[in-house]
Short mmCIF file of C-alpha atoms in Angstrom, two decimals:
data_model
loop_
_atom_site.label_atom_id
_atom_site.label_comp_id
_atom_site.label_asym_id
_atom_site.label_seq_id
_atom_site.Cartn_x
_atom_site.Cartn_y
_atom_site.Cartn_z
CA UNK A 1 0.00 0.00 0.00
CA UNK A 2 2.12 2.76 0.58
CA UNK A 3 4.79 5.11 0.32
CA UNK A 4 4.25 3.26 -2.57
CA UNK A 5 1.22 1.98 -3.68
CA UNK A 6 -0.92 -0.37 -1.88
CA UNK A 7 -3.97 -2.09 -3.90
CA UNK A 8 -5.65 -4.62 -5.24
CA UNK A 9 -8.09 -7.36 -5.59
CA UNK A 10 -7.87 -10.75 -7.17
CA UNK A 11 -8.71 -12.54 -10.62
CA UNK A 12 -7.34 -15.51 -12.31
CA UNK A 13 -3.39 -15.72 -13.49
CA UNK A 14 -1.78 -18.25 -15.89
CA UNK A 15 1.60 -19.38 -15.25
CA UNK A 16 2.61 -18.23 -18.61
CA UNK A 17 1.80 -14.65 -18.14
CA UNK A 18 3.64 -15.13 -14.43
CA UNK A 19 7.32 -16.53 -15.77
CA UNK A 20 6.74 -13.63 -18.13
CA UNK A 21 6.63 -10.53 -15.48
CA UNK A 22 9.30 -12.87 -13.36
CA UNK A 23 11.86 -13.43 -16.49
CA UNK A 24 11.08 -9.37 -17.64
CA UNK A 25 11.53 -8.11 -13.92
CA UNK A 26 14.83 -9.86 -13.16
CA UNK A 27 16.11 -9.16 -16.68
CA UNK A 28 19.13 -7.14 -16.73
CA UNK A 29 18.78 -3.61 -16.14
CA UNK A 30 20.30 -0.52 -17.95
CA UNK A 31 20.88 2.87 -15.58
CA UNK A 32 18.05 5.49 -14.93
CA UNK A 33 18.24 7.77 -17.68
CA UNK A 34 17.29 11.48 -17.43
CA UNK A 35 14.17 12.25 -18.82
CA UNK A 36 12.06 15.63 -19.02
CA UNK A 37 8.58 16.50 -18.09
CA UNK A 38 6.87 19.54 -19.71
CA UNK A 39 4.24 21.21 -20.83
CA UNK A 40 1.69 20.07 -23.40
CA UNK A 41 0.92 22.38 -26.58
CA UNK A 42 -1.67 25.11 -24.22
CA UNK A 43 -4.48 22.91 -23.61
CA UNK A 44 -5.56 22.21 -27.38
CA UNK A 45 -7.32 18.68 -28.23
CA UNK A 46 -6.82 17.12 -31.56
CA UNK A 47 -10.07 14.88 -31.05
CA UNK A 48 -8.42 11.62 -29.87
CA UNK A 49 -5.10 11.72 -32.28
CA UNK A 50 -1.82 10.96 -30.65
CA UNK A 51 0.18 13.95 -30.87
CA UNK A 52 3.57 12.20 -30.18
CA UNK A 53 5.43 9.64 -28.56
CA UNK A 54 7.18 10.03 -25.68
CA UNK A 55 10.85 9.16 -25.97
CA UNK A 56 13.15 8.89 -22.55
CA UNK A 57 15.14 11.93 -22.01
CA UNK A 58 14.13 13.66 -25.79
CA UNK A 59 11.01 14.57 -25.33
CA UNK A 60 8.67 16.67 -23.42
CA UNK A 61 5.50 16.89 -25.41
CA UNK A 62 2.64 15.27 -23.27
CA UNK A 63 0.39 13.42 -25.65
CA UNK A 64 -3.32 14.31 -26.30
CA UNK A 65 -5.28 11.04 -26.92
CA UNK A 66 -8.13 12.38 -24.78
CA UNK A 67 -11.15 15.05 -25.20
CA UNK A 68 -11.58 16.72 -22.01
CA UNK A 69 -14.09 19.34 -21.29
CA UNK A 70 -13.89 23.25 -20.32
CA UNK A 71 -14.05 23.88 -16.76
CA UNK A 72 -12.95 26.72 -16.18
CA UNK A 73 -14.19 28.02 -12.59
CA UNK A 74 -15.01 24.64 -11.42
CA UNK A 75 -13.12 23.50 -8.52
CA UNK A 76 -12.23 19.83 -7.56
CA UNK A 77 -10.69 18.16 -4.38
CA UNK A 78 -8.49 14.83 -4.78
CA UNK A 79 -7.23 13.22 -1.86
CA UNK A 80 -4.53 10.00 -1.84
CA UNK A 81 -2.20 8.63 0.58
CA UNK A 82 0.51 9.68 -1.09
CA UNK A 83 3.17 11.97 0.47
CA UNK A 84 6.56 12.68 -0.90
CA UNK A 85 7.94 11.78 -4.31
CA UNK A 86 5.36 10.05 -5.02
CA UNK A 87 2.30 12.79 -4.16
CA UNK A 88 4.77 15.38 -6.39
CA UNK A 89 4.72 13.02 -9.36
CA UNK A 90 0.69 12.90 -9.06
CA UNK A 91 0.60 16.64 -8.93
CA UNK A 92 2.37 16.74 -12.07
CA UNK A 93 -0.58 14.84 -13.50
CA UNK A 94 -3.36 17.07 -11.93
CA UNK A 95 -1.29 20.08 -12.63
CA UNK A 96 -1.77 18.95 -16.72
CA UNK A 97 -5.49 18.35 -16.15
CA UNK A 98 -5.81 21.86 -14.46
CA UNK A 99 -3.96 23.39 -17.70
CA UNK A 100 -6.68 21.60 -20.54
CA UNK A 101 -10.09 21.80 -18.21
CA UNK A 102 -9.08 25.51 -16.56
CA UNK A 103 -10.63 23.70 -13.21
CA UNK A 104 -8.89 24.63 -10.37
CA UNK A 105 -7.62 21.33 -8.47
CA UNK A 106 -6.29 21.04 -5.24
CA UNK A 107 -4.65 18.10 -3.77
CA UNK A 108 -5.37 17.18 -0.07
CA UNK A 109 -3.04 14.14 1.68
CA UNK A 110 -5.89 11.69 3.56
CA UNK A 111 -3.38 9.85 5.89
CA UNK A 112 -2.72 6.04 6.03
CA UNK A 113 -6.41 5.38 6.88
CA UNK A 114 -8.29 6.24 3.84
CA UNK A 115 -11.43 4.78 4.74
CA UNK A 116 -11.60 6.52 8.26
CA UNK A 117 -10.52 10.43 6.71
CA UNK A 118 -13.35 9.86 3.70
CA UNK A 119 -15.88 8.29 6.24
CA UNK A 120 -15.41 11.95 8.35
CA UNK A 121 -15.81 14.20 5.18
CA UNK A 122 -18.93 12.53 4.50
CA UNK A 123 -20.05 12.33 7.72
CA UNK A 124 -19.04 16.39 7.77
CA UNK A 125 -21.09 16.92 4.42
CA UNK A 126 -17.78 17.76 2.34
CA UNK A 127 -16.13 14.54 0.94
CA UNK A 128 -13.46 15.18 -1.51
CA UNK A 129 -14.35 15.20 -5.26
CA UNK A 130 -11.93 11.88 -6.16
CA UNK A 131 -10.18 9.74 -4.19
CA UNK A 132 -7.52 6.97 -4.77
CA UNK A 133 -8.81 4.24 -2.82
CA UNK A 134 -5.74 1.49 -2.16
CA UNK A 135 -8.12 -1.41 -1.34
CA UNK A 136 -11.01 -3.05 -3.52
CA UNK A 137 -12.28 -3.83 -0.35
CA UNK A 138 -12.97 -0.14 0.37
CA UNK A 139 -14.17 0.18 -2.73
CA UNK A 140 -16.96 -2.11 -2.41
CA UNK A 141 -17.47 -0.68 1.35
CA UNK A 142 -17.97 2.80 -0.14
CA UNK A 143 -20.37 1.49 -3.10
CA UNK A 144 -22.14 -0.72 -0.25
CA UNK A 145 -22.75 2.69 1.69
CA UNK A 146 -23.62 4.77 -1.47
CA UNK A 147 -20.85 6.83 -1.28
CA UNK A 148 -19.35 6.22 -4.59
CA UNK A 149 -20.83 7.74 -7.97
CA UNK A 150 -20.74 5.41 -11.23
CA UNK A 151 -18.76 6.37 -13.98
CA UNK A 152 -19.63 8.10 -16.93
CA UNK A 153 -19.52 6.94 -20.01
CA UNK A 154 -16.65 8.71 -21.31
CA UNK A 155 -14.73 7.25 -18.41
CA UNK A 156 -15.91 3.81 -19.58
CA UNK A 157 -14.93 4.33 -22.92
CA UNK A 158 -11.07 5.01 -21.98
CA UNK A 159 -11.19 2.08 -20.07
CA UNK A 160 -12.52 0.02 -22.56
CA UNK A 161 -10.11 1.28 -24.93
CA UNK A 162 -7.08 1.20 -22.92
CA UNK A 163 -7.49 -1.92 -19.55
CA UNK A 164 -8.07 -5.43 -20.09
CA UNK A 165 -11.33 -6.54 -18.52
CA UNK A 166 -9.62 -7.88 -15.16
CA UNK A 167 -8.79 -4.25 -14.55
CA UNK A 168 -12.47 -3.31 -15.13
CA UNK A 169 -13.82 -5.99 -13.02
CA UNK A 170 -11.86 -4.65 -10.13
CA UNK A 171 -13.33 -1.30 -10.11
CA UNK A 172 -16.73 -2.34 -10.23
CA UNK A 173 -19.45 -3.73 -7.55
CA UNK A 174 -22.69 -5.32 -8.60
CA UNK A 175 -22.14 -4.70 -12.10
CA UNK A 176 -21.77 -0.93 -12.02
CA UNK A 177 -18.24 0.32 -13.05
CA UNK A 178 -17.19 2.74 -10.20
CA UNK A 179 -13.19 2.85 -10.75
CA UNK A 180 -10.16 3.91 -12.79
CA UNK A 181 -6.73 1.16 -11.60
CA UNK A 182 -4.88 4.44 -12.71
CA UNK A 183 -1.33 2.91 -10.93
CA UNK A 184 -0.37 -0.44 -10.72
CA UNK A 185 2.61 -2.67 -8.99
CA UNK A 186 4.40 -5.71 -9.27
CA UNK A 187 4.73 -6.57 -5.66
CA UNK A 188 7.05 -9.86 -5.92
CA UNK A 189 10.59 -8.61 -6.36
CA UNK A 190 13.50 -8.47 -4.58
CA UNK A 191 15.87 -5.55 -4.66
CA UNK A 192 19.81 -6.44 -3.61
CA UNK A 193 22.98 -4.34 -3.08
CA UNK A 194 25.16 -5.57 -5.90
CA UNK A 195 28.02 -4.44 -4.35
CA UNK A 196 27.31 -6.47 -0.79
CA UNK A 197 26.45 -9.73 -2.85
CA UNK A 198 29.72 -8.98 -4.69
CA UNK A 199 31.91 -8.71 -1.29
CA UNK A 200 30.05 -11.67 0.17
CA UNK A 201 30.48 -14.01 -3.07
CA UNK A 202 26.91 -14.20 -3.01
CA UNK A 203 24.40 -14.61 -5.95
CA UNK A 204 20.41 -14.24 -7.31
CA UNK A 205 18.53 -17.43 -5.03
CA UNK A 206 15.54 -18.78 -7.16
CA UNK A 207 13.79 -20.66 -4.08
CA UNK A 208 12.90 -19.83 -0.69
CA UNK A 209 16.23 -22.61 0.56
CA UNK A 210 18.14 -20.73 -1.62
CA UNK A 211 17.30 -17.20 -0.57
CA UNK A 212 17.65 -18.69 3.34
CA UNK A 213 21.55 -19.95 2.49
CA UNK A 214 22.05 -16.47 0.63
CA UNK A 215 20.89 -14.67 3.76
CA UNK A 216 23.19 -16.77 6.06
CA UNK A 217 25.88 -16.24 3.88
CA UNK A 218 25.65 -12.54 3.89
CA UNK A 219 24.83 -12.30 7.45
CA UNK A 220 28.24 -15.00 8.17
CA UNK A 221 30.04 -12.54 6.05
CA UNK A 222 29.10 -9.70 8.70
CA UNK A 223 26.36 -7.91 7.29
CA UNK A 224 22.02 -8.16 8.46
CA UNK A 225 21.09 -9.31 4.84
CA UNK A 226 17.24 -8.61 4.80
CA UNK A 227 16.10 -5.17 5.94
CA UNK A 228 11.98 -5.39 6.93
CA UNK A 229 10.04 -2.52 7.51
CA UNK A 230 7.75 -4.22 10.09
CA UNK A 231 6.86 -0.34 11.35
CA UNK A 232 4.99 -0.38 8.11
CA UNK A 233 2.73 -3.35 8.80
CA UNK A 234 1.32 -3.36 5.09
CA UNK A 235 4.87 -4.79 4.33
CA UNK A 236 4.47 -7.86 6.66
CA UNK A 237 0.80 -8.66 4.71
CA UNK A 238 3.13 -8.91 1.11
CA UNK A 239 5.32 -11.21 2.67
CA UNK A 240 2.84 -13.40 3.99
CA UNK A 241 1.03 -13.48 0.45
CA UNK A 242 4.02 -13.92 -1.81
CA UNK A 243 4.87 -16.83 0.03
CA UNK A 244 1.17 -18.15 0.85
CA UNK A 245 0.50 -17.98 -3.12
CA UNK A 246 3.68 -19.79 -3.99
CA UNK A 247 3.09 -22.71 -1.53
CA UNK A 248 -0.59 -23.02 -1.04
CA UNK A 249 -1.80 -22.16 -4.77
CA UNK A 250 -3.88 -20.05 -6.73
CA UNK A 251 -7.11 -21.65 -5.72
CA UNK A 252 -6.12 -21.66 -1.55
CA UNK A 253 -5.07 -17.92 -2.31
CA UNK A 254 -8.83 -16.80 -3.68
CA UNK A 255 -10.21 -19.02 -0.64
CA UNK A 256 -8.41 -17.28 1.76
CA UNK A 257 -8.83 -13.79 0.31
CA UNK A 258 -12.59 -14.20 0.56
CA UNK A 259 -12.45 -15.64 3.90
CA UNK A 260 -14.28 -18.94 2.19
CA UNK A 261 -11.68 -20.90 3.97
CA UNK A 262 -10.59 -20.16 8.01
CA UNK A 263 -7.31 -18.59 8.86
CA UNK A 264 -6.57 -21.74 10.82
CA UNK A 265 -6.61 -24.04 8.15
CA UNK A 266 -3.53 -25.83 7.66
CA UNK A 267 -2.02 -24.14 4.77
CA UNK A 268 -1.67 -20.80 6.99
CA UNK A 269 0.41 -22.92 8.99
CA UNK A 270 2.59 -24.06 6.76
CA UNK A 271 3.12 -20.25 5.30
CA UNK A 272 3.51 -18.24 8.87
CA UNK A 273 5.97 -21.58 9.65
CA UNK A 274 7.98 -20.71 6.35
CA UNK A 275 7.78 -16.75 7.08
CA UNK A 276 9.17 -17.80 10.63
CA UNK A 277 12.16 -19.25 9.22
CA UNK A 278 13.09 -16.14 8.11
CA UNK A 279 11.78 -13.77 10.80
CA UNK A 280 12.63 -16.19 13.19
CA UNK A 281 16.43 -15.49 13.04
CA UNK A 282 17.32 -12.22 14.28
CA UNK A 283 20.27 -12.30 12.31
CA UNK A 284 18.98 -11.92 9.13
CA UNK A 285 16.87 -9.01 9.79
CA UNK A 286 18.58 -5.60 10.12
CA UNK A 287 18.29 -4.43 13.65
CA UNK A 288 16.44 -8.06 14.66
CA UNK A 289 13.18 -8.55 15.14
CA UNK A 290 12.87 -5.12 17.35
CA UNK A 291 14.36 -3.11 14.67
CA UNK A 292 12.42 -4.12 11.68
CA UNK A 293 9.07 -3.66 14.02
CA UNK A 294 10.53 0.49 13.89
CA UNK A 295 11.73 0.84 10.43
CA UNK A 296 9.13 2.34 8.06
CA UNK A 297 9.27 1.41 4.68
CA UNK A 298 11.16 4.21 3.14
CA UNK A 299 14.24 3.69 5.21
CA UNK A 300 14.20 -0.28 4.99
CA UNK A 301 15.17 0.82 1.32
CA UNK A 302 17.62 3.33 2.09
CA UNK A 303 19.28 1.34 4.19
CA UNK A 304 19.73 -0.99 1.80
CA UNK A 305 21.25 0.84 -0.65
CA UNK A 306 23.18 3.75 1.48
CA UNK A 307 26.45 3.69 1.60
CA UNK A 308 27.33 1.03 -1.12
CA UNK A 309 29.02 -1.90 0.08
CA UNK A 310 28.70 -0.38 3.78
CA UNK A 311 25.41 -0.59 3.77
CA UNK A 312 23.04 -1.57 6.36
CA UNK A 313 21.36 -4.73 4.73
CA UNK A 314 21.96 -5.97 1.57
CA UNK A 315 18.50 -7.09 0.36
CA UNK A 316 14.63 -5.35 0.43
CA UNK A 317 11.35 -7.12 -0.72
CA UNK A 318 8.87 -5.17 -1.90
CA UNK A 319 7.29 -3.67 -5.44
CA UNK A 320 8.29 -1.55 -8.29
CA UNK A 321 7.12 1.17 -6.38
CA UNK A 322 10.69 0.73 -4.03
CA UNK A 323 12.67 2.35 -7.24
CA UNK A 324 11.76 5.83 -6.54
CA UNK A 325 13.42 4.74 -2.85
CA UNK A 326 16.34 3.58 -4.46
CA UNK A 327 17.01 6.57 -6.27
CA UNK A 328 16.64 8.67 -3.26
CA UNK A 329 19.98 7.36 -1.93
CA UNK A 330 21.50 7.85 -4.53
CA UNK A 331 22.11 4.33 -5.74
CA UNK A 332 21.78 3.27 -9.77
CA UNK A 333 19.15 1.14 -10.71
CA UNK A 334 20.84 -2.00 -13.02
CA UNK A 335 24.32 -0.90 -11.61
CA UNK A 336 23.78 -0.28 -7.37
CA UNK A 337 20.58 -1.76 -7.53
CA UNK A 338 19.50 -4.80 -9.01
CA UNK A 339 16.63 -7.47 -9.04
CA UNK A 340 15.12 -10.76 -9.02
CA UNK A 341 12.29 -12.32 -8.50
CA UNK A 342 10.33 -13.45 -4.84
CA UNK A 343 11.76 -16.66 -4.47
CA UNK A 344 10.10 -19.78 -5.12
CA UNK A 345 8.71 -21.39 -2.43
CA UNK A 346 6.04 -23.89 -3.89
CA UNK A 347 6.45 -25.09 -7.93
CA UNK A 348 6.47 -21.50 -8.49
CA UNK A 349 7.84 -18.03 -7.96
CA UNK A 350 4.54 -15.97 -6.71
CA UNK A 351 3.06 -12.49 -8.42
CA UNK A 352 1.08 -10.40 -6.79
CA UNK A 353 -0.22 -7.36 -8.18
CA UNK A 354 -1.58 -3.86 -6.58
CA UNK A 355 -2.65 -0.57 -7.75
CA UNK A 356 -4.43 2.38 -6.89
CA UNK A 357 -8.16 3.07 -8.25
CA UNK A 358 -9.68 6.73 -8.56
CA UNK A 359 -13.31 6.76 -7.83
CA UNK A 360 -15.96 9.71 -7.80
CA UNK A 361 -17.30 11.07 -4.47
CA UNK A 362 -19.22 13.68 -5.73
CA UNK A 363 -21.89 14.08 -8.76
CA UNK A 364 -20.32 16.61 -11.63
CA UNK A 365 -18.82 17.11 -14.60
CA UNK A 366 -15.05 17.40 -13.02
CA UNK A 367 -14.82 14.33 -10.95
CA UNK A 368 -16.11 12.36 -14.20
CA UNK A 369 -13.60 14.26 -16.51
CA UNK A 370 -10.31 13.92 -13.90
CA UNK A 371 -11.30 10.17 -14.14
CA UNK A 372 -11.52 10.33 -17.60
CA UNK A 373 -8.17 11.86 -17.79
CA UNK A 374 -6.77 9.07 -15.43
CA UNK A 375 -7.82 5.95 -17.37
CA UNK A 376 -5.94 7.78 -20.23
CA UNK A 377 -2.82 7.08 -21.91
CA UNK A 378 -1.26 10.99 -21.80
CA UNK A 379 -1.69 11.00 -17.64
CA UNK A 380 -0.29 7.36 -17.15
CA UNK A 381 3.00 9.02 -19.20
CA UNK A 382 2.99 11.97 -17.40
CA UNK A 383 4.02 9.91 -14.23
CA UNK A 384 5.64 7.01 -16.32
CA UNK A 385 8.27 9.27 -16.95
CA UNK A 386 9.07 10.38 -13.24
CA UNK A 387 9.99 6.49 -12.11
CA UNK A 388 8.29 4.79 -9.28
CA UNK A 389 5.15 3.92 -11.29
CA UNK A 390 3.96 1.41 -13.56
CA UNK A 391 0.73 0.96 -15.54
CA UNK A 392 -1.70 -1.28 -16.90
CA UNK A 393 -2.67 1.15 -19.46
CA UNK A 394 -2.01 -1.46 -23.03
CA UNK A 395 -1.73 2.01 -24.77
CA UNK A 396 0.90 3.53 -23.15
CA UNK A 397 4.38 3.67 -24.94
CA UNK A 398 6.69 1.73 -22.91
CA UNK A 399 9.55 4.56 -24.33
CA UNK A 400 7.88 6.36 -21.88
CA UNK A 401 9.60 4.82 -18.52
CA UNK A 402 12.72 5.86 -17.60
CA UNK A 403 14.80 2.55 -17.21
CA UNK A 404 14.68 -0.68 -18.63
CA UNK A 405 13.54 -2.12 -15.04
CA UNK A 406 10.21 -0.40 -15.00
CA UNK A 407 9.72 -0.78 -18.64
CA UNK A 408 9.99 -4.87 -18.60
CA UNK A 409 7.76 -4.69 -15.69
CA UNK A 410 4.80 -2.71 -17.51
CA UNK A 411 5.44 -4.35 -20.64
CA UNK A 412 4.78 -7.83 -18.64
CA UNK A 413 1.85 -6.81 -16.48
CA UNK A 414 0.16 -5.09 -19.85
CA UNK A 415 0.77 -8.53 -21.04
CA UNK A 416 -0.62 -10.93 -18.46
CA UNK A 417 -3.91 -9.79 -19.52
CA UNK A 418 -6.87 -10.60 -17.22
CA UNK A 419 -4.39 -13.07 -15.94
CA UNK A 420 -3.17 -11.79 -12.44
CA UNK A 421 -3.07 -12.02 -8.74
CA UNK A 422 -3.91 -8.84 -6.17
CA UNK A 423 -2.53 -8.28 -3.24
CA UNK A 424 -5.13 -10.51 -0.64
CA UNK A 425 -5.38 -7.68 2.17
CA UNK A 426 -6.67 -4.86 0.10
CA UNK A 427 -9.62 -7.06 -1.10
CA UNK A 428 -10.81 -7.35 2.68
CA UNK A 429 -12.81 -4.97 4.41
CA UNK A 430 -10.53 -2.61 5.87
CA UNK A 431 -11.15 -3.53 9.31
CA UNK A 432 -9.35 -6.83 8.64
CA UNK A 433 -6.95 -5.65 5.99
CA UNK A 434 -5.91 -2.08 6.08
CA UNK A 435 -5.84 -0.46 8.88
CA UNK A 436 -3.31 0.30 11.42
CA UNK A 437 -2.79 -1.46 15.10
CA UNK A 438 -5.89 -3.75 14.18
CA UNK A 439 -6.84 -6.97 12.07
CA UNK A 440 -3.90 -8.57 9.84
CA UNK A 441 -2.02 -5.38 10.16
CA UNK A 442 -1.71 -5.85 13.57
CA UNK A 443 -1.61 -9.87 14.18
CA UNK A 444 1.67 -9.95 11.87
CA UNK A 445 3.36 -7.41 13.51
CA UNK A 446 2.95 -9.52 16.78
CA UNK A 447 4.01 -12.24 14.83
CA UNK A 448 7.16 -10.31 13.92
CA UNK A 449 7.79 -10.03 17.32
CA UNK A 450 6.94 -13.40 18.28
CA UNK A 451 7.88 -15.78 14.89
CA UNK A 452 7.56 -18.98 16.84
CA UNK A 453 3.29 -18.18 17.58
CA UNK A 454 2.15 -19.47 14.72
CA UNK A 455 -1.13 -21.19 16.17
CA UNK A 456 -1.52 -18.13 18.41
CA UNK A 457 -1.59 -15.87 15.32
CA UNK A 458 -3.94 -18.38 13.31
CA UNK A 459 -6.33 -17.77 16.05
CA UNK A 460 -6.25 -13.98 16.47
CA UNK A 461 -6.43 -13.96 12.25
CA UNK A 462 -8.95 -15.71 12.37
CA UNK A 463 -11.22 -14.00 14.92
CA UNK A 464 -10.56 -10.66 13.59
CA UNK A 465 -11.52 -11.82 10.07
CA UNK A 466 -14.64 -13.33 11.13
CA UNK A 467 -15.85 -9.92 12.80
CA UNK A 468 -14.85 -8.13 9.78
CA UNK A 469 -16.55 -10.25 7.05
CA UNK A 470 -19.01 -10.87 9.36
CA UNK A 471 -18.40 -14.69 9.30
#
């Protein structure tokens, strides 16, 4: 979820379409190369003609494949998690809607909770205009509530034109099509030091064994090898589900996500046992267990990458969405920084997916035409071209990411089709799923703390997922 994105919901995925996004992700990457982000030609549309194609570090035209209307005067409130690099890269894309429409948009940061800050602006009488919702399961909570306004059909028609129909199906609830997945993530990759695998001979593990020996090997050769950021309890849900789906299946995996199947069935056991192997040895987590339980996600990338071959940790699990991190300490993506894919723990290496889907809160004209906008091809480049992002837009030029990384990534998720897996905690009800110092959130931070409870934490799951589906 965050700091990065946070998302999802699930659907079907083929192991074809997985290999591919596995081989593309852990294919060898070139450095980030500078690109430029300017202004579009004043505001004119050409009626749904490409203008141009975005080339890395050539071009700053924005494209205009969209017909937006006039609104000048009108104003329009968008709220997201996101902070930082991240919430500057999305007010690039605004800042281009503002420029065509003449609407006057202002962004306002809702916090880590989403549902509880839109839940008191609509309780207050003044919910904001759009909102990128992190969880399908809030989205359906919203439309449940009759919060949520459906789309137009101009907003349909850019998502027919440019989203398979898994990425459809996941914005809608009870066959009304609420959402735009404007940002997406690969959340099963690995990031590594190269130059603390060089010093400590070590190399790219392909199974879960593997990626345990690496570890020790790093952490013999005097350096924590994996750095958590257990503070961040969103990250502890991604490693449960990467290794749940590789070792319990596709079909366990929607089971468990819909709570059709108990959190104390046996194949939770087997995954919290396998997460304890890891979690369970102090060693290999940077700080031990205390320390990854106070590092937030931001610096369990840092530290990773800080200070080259004196760096904290040598190794950080998490999404695409960790590049912009990266980059922040000053490390090169495909020369400081590489990747490879979650390891395999079952038959298979694991993908799960997330994103982030815009919905309306209020009836108008601007809320329908930002979303509009959104499931567009010209904003998905605007932020393509700023790193940290990836999209399942199929019309998007891939020329328009920076680096080869997040270009292999995007080309692979456009790719898999309707074929994919989302992240299992953003499809509950946020009670169970998303929300701080409660539900999953909570029970795997404990868990952190305490590796060898594995009933224990089967139990608490379990209870707190039956109050929350109501089960």
């Amino acid at each position: 979820m965050r700091t990065a994105t946070r998302t999802s919901l699930g659907t079907t995925r083929a192991t074809r379409a997985a290999r591919s996004i596995l081989a593309l992700a852990s294919a060898g990457a070139l450095a980030l190369a500078a690109t430029g982000c300017g202004d579009s030609d004043g505001g004119k549309e050409d009626g749904g003609k490409q203008s141009s194609s975005p080339v890395p570090g050539k071009s700053d035209v924005i494209p205009h494949t969209v017909q937006l209307p006039k609104l000048d005067g009108q104003k329009l409130k968008v709220t997201a998690v996101w902070t930082g690099a991240e919430q500057k890269s999305f007010t690039k894309v605004l800042d281009e809607f503002a420029k065509r429409t003449g609407a006057e948009v202002s962004f306002v940061p809702s916090g880590d909770d989403m549902s509880a800050f839109v839940g008191s602006k609509v309780a207050g009488g003044d919910p904001p205009d759009v909102a990128m919702l992190q969880q399908p399961g809030v989205l359906r909570e919203f439309a449940q509530k009759g919060w949520l306004k459906p789309l137009s059909g101009d907003v349909t028609a850019q998502l027919e034109k440019n989203f398979a129909k898994g990425w459809r199906e996941l914005g809608s609830y009870e066959g009304k099509q609420y959402g735009v997945y404007f940002k997406a993530t690969n959340k099963s990759l690995v990031w590594y030091n190269t130059k603390v695998f060089a010093a400590a001979g070590a190399k790219e593990p392909k199974t879960w064994p593997e990626f345990l020996s690496t570890a020790q090997a790093i952490a013999d050769y005097g350096i924590a090898p994996v750095s958590v950021g257990g503070a961040d309890a969103w990250t502890l849900t991604d490693w449960f589900e990467n290794i749940y789906l590789s070792q319990a299946g596709r079909e366990k995996y929607d089971q468990l996500a819909q709570h059709k199947i108990k959190w104390t069935d046996a194949s939770v056991k087997d995954a919290l046992t396998t997460l304890g192997q890891l979690f369970g040895k102090k060693e290999l987590l940077t700080g031990g267990n205390d320390g990854a339980l106070q590092t937030q996600f931001p610096t369990s990338v840092t530290q990773t990458f800080s200070g080259g071959e004196k760096a904290k940790a040598a190794m950080v699990f998490e999404g695409d969405f960790a590049a912009a991190n990266i980059t922040g300490a000053k490390a090169r993506i495909g020369t400081d920084a590489k990747v490879f894919p979650f390891p395999a723990v079952g038959s298979r290496s694991p993908v799960v997916t997330g994103g982030d889907v815009g919905v309306a809160l209020k009836d108008g004209q601007a809320a329908q035409a930002l979303l509009t906008f959104l499931a567009s091809s010209d904003a998905a480049g605007i932020w393509a071209k700023e790193g940290g992002f990836v999209s399942a837009n199929k019309n998007l030029d891939p020329a328009a990411y920076p680096d080869d990384v997040l270009r292999s990534i995007a080309k692979a998720l456009v790719a898999a089709g309707d074929d994919f897996r989302f992240d299992m905690s953003d499809q509950a009800p946020a009670s169970f799923g998303g929300k701080p110092g409660q539900g999953e959130w909570k029970q795997l931070q404990d868990f952190l703390r305490n590796p060898g409870d594995v009933e224990g934490t089967q139990q608490r799951l379990e209870s707190d997922a039956a109050k929350a589906f109501k089960s």
